[in-house]
Short mmCIF file of C-alpha atoms in Angstrom, two decimals:
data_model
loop_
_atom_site.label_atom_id
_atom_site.label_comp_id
_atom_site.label_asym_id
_atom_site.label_seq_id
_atom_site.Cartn_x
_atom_site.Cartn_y
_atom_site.Cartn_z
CA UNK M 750 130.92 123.05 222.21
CA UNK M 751 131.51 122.76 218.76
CA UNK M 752 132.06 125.93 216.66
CA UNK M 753 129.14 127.74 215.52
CA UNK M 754 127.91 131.74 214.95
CA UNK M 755 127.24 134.04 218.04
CA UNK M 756 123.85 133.62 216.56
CA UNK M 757 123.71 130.22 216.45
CA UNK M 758 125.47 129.72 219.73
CA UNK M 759 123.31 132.05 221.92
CA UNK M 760 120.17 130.33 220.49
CA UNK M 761 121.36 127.03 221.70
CA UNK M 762 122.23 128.83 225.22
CA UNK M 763 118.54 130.28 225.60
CA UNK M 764 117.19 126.93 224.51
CA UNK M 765 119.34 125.78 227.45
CA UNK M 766 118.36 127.65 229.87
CA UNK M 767 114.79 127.50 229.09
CA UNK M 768 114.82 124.26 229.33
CA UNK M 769 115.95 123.99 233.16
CA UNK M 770 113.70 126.86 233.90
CA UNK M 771 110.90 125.10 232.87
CA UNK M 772 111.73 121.92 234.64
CA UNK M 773 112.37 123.57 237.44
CA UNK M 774 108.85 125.56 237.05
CA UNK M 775 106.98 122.25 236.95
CA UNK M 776 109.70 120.62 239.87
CA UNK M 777 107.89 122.95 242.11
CA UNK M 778 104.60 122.92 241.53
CA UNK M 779 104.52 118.80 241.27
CA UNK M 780 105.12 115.98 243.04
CA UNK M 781 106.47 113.08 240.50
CA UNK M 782 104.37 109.91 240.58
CA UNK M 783 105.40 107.29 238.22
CA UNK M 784 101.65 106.50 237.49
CA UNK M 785 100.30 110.02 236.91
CA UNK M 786 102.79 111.33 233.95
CA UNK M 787 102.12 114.08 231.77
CA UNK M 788 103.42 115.10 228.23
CA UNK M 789 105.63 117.68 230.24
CA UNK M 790 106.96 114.64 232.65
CA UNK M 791 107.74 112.29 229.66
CA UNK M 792 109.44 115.23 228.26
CA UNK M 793 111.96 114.98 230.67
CA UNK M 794 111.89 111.50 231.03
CA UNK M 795 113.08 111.03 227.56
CA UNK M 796 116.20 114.40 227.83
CA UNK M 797 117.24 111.87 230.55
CA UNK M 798 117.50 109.00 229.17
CA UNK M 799 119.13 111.15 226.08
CA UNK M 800 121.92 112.71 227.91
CA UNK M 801 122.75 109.35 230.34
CA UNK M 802 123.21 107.90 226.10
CA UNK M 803 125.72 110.45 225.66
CA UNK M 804 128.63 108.86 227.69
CA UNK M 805 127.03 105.33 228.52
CA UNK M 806 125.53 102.08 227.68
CA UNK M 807 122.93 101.38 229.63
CA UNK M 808 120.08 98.87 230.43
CA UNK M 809 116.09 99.89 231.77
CA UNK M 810 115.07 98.81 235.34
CA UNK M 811 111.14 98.89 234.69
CA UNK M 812 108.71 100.70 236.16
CA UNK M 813 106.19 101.86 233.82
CA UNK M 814 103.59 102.51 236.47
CA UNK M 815 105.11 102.59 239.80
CA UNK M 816 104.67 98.63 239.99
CA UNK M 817 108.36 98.49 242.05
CA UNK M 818 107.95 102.09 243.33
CA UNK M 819 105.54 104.97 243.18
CA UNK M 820 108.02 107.92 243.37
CA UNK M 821 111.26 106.21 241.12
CA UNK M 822 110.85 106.89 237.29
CA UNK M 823 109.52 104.69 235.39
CA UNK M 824 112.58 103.59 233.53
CA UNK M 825 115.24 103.54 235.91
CA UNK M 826 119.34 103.96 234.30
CA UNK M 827 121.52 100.98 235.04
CA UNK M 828 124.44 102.01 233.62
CA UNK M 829 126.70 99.42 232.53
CA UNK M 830 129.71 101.05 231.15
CA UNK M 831 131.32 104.19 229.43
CA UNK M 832 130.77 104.10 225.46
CA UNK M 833 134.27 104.08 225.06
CA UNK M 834 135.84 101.09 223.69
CA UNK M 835 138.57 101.35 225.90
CA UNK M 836 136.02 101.30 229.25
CA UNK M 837 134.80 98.55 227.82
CA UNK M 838 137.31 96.53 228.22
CA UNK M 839 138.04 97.66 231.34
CA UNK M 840 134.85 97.76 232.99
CA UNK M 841 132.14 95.43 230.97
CA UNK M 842 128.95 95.19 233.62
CA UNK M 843 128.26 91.27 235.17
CA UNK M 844 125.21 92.18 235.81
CA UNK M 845 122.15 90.57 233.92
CA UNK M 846 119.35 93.03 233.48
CA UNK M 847 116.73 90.09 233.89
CA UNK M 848 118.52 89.28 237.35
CA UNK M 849 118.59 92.62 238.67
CA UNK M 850 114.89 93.49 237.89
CA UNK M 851 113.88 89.86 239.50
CA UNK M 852 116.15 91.00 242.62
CA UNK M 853 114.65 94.43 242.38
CA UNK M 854 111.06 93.22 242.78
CA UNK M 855 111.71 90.75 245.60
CA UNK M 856 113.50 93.27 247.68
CA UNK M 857 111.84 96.36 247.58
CA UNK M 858 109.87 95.52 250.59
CA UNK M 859 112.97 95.75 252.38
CA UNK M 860 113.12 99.54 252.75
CA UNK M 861 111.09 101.86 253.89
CA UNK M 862 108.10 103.35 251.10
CA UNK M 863 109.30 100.65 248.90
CA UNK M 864 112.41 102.36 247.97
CA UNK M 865 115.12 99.75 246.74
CA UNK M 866 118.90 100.18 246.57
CA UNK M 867 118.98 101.35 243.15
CA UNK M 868 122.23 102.41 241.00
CA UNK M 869 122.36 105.78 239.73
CA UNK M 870 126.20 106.89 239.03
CA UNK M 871 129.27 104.37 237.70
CA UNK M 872 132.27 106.10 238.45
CA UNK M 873 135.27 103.62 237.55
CA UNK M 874 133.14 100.25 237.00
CA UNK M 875 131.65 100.74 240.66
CA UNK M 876 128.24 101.54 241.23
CA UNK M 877 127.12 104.70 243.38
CA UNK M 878 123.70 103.36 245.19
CA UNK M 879 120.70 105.02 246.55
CA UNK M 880 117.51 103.78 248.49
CA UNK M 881 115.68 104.37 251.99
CA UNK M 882 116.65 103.22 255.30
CA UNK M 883 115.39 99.48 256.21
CA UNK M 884 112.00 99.01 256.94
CA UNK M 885 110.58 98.35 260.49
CA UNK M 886 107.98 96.74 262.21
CA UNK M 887 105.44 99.24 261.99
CA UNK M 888 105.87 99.65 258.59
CA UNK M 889 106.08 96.28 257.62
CA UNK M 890 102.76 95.07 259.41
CA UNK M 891 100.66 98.50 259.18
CA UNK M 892 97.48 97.57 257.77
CA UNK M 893 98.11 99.82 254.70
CA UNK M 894 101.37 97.99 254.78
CA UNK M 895 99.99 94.63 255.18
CA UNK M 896 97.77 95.48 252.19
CA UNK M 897 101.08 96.21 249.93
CA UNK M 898 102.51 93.22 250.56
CA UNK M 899 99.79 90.93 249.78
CA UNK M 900 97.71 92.31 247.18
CA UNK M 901 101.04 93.58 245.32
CA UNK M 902 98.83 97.78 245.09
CA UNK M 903 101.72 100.70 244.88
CA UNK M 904 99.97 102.76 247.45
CA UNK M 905 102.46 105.69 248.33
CA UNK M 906 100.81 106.49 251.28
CA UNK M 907 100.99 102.75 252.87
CA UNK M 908 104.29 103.92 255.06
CA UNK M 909 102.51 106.09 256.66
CA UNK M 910 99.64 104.18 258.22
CA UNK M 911 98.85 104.80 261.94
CA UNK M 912 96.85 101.32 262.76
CA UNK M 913 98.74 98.19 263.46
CA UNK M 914 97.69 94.90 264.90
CA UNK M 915 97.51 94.35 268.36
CA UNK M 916 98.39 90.47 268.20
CA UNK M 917 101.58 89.94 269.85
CA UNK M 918 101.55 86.47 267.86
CA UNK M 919 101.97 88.18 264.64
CA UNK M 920 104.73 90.67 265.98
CA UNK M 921 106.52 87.78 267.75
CA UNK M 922 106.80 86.39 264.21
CA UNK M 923 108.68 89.07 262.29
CA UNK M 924 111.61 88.13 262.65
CA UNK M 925 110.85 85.58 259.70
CA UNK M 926 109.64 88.06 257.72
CA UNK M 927 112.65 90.16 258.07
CA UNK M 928 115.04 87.02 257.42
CA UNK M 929 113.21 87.40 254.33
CA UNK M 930 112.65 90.80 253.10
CA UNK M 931 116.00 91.88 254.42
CA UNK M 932 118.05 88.89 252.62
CA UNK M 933 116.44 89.71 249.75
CA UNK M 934 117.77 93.38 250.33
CA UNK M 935 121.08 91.75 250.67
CA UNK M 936 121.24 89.94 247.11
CA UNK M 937 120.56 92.62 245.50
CA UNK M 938 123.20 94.84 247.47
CA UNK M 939 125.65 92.10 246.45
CA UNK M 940 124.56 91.41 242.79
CA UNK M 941 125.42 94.93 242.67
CA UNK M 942 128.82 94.74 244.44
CA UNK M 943 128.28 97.15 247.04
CA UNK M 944 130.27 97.05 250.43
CA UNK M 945 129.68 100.53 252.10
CA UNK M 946 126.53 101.43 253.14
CA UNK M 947 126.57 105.19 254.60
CA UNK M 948 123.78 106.26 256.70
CA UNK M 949 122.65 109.54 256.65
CA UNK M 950 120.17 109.38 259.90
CA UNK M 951 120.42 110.97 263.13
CA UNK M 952 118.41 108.47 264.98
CA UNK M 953 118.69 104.49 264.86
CA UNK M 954 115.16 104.26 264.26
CA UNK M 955 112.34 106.05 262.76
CA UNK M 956 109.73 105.61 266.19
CA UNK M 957 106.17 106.76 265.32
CA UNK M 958 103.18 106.50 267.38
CA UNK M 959 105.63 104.11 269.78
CA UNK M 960 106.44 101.77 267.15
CA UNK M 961 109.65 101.15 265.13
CA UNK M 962 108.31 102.40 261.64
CA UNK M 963 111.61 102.10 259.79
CA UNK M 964 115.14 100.48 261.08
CA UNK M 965 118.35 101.03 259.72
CA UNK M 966 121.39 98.64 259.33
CA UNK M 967 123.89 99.53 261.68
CA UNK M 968 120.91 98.03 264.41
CA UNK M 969 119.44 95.10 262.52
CA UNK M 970 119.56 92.49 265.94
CA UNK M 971 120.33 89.53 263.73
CA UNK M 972 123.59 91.50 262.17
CA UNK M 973 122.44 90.73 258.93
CA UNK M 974 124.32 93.20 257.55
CA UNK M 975 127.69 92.10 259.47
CA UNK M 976 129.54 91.61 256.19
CA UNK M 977 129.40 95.35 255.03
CA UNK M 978 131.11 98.50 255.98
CA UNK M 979 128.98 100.19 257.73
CA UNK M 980 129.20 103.99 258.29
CA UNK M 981 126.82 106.37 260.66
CA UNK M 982 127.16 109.49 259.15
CA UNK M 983 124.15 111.72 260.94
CA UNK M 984 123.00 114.91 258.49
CA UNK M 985 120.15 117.06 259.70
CA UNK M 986 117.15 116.43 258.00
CA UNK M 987 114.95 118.66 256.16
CA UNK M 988 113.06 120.51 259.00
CA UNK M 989 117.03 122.06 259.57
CA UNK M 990 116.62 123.65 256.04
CA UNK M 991 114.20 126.01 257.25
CA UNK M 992 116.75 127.42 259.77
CA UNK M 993 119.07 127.83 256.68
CA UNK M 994 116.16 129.93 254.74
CA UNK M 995 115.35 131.60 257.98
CA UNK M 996 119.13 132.97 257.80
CA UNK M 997 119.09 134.55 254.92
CA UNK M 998 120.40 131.49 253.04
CA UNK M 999 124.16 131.23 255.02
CA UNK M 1000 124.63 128.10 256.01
CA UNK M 1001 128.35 129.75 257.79
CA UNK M 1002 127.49 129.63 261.44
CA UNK M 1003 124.15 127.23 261.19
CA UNK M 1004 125.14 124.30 263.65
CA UNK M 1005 122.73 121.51 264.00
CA UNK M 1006 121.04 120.98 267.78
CA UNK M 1007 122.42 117.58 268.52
CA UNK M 1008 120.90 117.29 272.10
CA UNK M 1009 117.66 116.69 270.84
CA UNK M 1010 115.84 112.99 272.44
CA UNK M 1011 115.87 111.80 269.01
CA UNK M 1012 118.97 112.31 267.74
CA UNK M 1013 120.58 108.94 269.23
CA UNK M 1014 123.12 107.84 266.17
CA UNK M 1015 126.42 109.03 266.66
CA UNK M 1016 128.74 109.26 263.93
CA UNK M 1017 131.17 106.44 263.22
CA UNK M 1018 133.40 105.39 260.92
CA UNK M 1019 136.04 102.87 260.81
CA UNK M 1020 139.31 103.96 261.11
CA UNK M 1021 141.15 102.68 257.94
CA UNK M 1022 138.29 106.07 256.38
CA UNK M 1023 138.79 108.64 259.28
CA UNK M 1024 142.49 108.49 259.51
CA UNK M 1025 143.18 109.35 256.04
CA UNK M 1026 141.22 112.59 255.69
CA UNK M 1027 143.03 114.91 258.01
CA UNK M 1028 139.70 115.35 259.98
CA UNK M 1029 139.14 115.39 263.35
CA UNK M 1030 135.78 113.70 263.40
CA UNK M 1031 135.21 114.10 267.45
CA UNK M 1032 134.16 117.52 266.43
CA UNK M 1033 131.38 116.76 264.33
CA UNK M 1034 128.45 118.37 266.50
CA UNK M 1035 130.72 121.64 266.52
CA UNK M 1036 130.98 121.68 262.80
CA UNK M 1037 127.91 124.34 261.25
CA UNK M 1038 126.66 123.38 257.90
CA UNK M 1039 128.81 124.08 255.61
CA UNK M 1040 132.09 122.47 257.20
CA UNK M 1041 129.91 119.04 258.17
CA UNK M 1042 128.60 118.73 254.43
CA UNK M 1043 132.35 119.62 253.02
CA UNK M 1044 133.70 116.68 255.32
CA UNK M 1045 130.96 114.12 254.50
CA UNK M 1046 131.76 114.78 250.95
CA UNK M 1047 135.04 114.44 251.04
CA UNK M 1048 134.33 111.08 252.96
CA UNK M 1049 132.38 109.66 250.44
CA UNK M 1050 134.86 110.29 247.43
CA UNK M 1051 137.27 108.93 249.32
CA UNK M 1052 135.44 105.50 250.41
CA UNK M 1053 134.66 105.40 246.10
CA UNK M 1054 138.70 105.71 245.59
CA UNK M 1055 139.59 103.25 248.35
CA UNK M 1056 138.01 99.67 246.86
CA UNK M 1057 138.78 99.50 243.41
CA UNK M 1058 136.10 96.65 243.20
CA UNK M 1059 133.35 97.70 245.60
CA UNK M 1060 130.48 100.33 245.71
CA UNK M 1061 128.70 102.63 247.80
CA UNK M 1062 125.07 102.84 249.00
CA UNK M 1063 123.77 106.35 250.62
CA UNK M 1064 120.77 106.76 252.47
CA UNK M 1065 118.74 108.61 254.91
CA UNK M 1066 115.11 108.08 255.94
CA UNK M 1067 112.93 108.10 252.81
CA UNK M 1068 115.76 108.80 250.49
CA UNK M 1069 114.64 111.78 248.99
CA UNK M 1070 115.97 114.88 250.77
CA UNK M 1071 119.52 114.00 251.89
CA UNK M 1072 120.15 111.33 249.64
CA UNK M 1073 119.90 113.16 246.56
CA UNK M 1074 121.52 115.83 248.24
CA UNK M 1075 124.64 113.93 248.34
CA UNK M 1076 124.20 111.81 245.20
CA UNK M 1077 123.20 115.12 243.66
CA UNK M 1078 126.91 116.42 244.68
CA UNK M 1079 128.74 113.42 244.06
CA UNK M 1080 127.42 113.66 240.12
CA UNK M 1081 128.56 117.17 239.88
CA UNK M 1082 131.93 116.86 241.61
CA UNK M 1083 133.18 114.00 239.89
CA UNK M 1084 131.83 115.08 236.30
CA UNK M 1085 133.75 118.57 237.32
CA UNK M 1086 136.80 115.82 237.45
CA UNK M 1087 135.68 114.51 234.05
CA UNK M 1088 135.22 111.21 235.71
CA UNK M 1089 131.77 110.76 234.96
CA UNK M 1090 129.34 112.47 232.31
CA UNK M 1091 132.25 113.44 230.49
CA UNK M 1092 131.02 114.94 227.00
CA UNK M 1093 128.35 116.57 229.14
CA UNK M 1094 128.45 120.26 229.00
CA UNK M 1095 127.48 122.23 232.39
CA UNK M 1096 123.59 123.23 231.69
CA UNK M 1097 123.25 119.38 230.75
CA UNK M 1098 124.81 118.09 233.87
CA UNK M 1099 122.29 120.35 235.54
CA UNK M 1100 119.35 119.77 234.04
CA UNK M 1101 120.31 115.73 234.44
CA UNK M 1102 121.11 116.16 238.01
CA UNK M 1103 117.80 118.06 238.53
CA UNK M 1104 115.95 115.81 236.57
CA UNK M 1105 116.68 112.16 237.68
CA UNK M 1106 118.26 112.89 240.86
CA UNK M 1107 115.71 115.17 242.70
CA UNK M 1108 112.63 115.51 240.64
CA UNK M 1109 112.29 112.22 239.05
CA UNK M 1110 113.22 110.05 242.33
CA UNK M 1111 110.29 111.44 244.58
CA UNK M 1112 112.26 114.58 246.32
CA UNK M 1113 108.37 116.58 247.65
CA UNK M 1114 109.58 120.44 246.42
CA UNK M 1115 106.77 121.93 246.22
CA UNK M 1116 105.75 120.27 250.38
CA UNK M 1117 109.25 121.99 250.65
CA UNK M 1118 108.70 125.43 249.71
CA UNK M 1119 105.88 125.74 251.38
CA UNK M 1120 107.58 124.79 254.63
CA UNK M 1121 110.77 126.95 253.92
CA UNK M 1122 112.93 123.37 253.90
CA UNK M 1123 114.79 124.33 251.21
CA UNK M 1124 117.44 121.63 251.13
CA UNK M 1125 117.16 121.49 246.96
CA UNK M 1126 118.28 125.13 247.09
CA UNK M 1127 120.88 124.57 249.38
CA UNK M 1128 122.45 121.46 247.28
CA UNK M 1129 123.20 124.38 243.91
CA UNK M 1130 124.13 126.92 246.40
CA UNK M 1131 126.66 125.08 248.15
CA UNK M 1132 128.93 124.18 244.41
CA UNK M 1133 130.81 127.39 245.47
CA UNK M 1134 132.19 125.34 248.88
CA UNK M 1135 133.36 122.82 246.88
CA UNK M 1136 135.37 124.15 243.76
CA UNK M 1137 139.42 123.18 245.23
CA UNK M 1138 141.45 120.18 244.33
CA UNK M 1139 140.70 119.28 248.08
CA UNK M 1140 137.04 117.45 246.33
CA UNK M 1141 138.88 116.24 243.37
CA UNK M 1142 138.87 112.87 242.36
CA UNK M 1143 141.58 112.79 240.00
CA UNK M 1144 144.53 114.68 241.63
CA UNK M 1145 146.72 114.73 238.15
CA UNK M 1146 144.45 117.77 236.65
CA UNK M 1147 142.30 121.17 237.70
CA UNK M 1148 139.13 120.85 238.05
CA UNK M 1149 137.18 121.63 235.05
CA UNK M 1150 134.25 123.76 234.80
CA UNK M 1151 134.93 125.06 238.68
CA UNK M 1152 132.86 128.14 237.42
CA UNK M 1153 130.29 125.93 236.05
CA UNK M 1154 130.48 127.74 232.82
CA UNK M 1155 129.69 127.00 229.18
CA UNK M 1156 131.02 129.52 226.80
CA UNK M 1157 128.13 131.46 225.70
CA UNK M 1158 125.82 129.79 228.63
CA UNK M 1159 126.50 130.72 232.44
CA UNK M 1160 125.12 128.57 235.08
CA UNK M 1161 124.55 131.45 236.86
CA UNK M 1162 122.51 133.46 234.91
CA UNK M 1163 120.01 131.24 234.63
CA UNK M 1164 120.01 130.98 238.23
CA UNK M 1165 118.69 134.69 238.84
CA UNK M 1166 115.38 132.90 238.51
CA UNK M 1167 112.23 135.61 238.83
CA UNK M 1168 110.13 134.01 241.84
CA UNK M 1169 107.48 133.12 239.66
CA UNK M 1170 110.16 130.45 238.16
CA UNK M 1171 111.01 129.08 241.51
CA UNK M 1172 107.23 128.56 242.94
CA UNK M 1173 108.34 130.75 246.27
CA UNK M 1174 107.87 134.03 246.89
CA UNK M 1175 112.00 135.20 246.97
CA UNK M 1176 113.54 138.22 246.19
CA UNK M 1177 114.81 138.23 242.22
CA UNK M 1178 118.33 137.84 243.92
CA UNK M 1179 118.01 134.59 245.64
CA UNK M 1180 119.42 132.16 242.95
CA UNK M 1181 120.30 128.54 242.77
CA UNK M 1182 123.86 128.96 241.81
CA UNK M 1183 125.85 131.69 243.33
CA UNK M 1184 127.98 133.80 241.75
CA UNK M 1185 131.61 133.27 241.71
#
């Protein structure tokens, strides 16, 4: 921060953290839909776009009323490089905007609720990827489904239909339509020069009311997907969050039930990843929380440092509880490496993280709270596991900002949010940043 009076300083500090309070107030009272935005909404829409301008130049994916998808913002970031001269040079995008929206709208049938593989962080002229698992059957030829795809409507609930067509002649034909949708899916997951795809899901596919609603890659029966690096990387979903709230918030000791029918995906990884890490994955349904979320981070900035060339997708069901989780604490560790975001200061690299990553792609808070799955909560309060040089990126330096702290403004005052602030009914103590 540039020099200024305490005066001056602490003003800009409260104007800070009144900002993130306030998103956070509306975060969890509202569910973001790109074709209901308010003043408030386009508020943030535009700090956004303002602090991704800070450190990049960057192109608009559009979707100015949920045409492409209901719960991504309207204008979504491709960034295409650093500002820098230097990265420039170094890292100048290929990519055509006017390709990459064309590719965009052909493919987001692909995945399930219409969420696309979509860019969100460039770390080192790769791009960090995000989406929903592959569509399946059920989803594709529900009748609210079959309605999506042919009259082009952005119904949000169309995923979740429970009729489907009883003619085995128009199930017999889908594997057309997935040689379709799904190659489409594939353009666009090379136009953007991705080669790992990590899967988040504990099941191979999402079954619902005896039908495969959504798929995933690593069991697409034509092997469409045979040319990336595929890694099953099972994560509890949400509903696990309320054990973690149930606990008093310690995630030390909280070990996911894997012996439940569902939970069919084991983990795997190939070994040129597993053998490098100093993990012994075969005890990955021993591992509680805390340790399992430490080692699948540590996985995933290691697959980024591997290919100097290729990128990374991450996804789970929907794509908006674990994913952002983990995209969520990729942003943060690698701008704590200065590798990303760097002239942002901590409250910024909050409230951007907040913003885009949870609120603005879809993530259901206030559904959440009222449940007690309290995964968002979980994502801040876990920084404090991940603050060694073990998570670093760039081994040459220390971490900055391992306090997440800002001169006059702490991260962590602002996080002794009253309850009133948080939607929930907490005790003033429960915060989203711990103390360190």
């Amino acid at each position: 921060m540039l020099a200024a009076s305490p005066s001056a300083a602490s003003g800009l500090s409260l104007r800070r953290s009144e900002e993130i309070v306030d998103l956070i107030d509306l975060f969890s009272k509202t569910q973001y839909r790109a074709k209901e935005v308010t003043p408030r909404v386009e508020a943030i829409e535009k700090r956004c776009l303002e602090l991704f301008a800070r450190d990049y130049k960057y192109s608009i994916i559009q979707n100015s009323s949920g045409e492409v998808c209901g719960h991504y913002p309207r204008q979504i970031v491709f960034l295409e490089y650093e500002s820098t001269d230097g990265d420039r040079d170094r890292y100048e995008s290929t990519v055509q905007i006017s390709k990459l929206q064309d590719l965009v709208n052909r493919s987001k049938l692909a995945r399930c609720r219409g969420r696309f593989v979509c860019p969100v962080i460039l770390y080192n002229g790769k791009h960090i990827c995000r989406s929903a698992t592959l569509a399946g059957w059920g989803e594709l030829y529900g009748r609210t489904g079959y309605n999506y795809i042919f009259s082009g409507g952005s119904d949000d609930t169309w995923a979740d239909s429970e009729e489907f067509p009883e003619d085995s002649e128009v199930r017999n034909g889908d594997s057309q339509l997935f040689d379709k949708v799904r190659g489409h899916d594939i353009k666009l997951l090379r136009y953007l020069s991705v080669r790992y795809i990590c899967d988040l899901m504990v099941e191979n596919k999402k079954v619902k009311f005896g039908l495969n609603v959504t798929s995933s890659e690593k069991v697409d029966k034509a092997q469409r997907y045979a040319d990336f690096t595929l890694l099953s990387v099972p994560y509890p979903g949400c509903e696990f969050f309320k054990d973690y709230k149930d606990r008093d918030y310690t995630a030390e000791g909280l070990v996911f039930n894997w012996n439940q029918d569902h939970v069919d995906a084991p983990l795997t990884i190939p070994p040129c990843f597993s053998q490098n890490l100093n993990i012994d994955w075969t005890q990955y349904q021993s591992w509680d929380l805390v340790e399992q979320t430490q080692n699948y981070l540590k996985l995933l900035l290691h697959i980024i440092n591997s290919d100097d060339d290729s990128g990374l997708l991450v996804h789970c069901i929907s794509g908006w509880d674990r994913t952002p989780l983990f995209v969520s604490l990729l942003r943060l560790s690698l701008w704590a490496d200065g590798a990303v975001h760097a002239s942002l200061e901590p409250a910024e690299i909050l409230y951007l993280t907040i913003a885009y990553d949870w609120f603005l792609f879809g993530h259901l808070l206030p559904d959440r709270l009222s449940k007690g799955e309290e995964i968002f909560f979980f994502c801040f309060n876990f920084l404090k596991h991940i603050v060694s040089e073990k998570f670093s990126a760039v081994r040459k330096q220390r971490r900055k900002n391992s306090q997440f702290r800002d001169g006059e403004f702490t991260v962590e005052d602002l996080c002794q949010l009253r309850s009133r602030d948080r939607g929930q009914r907490h005790q003033p103590e429960q915060r989203l940043l711990p103390h360190h």
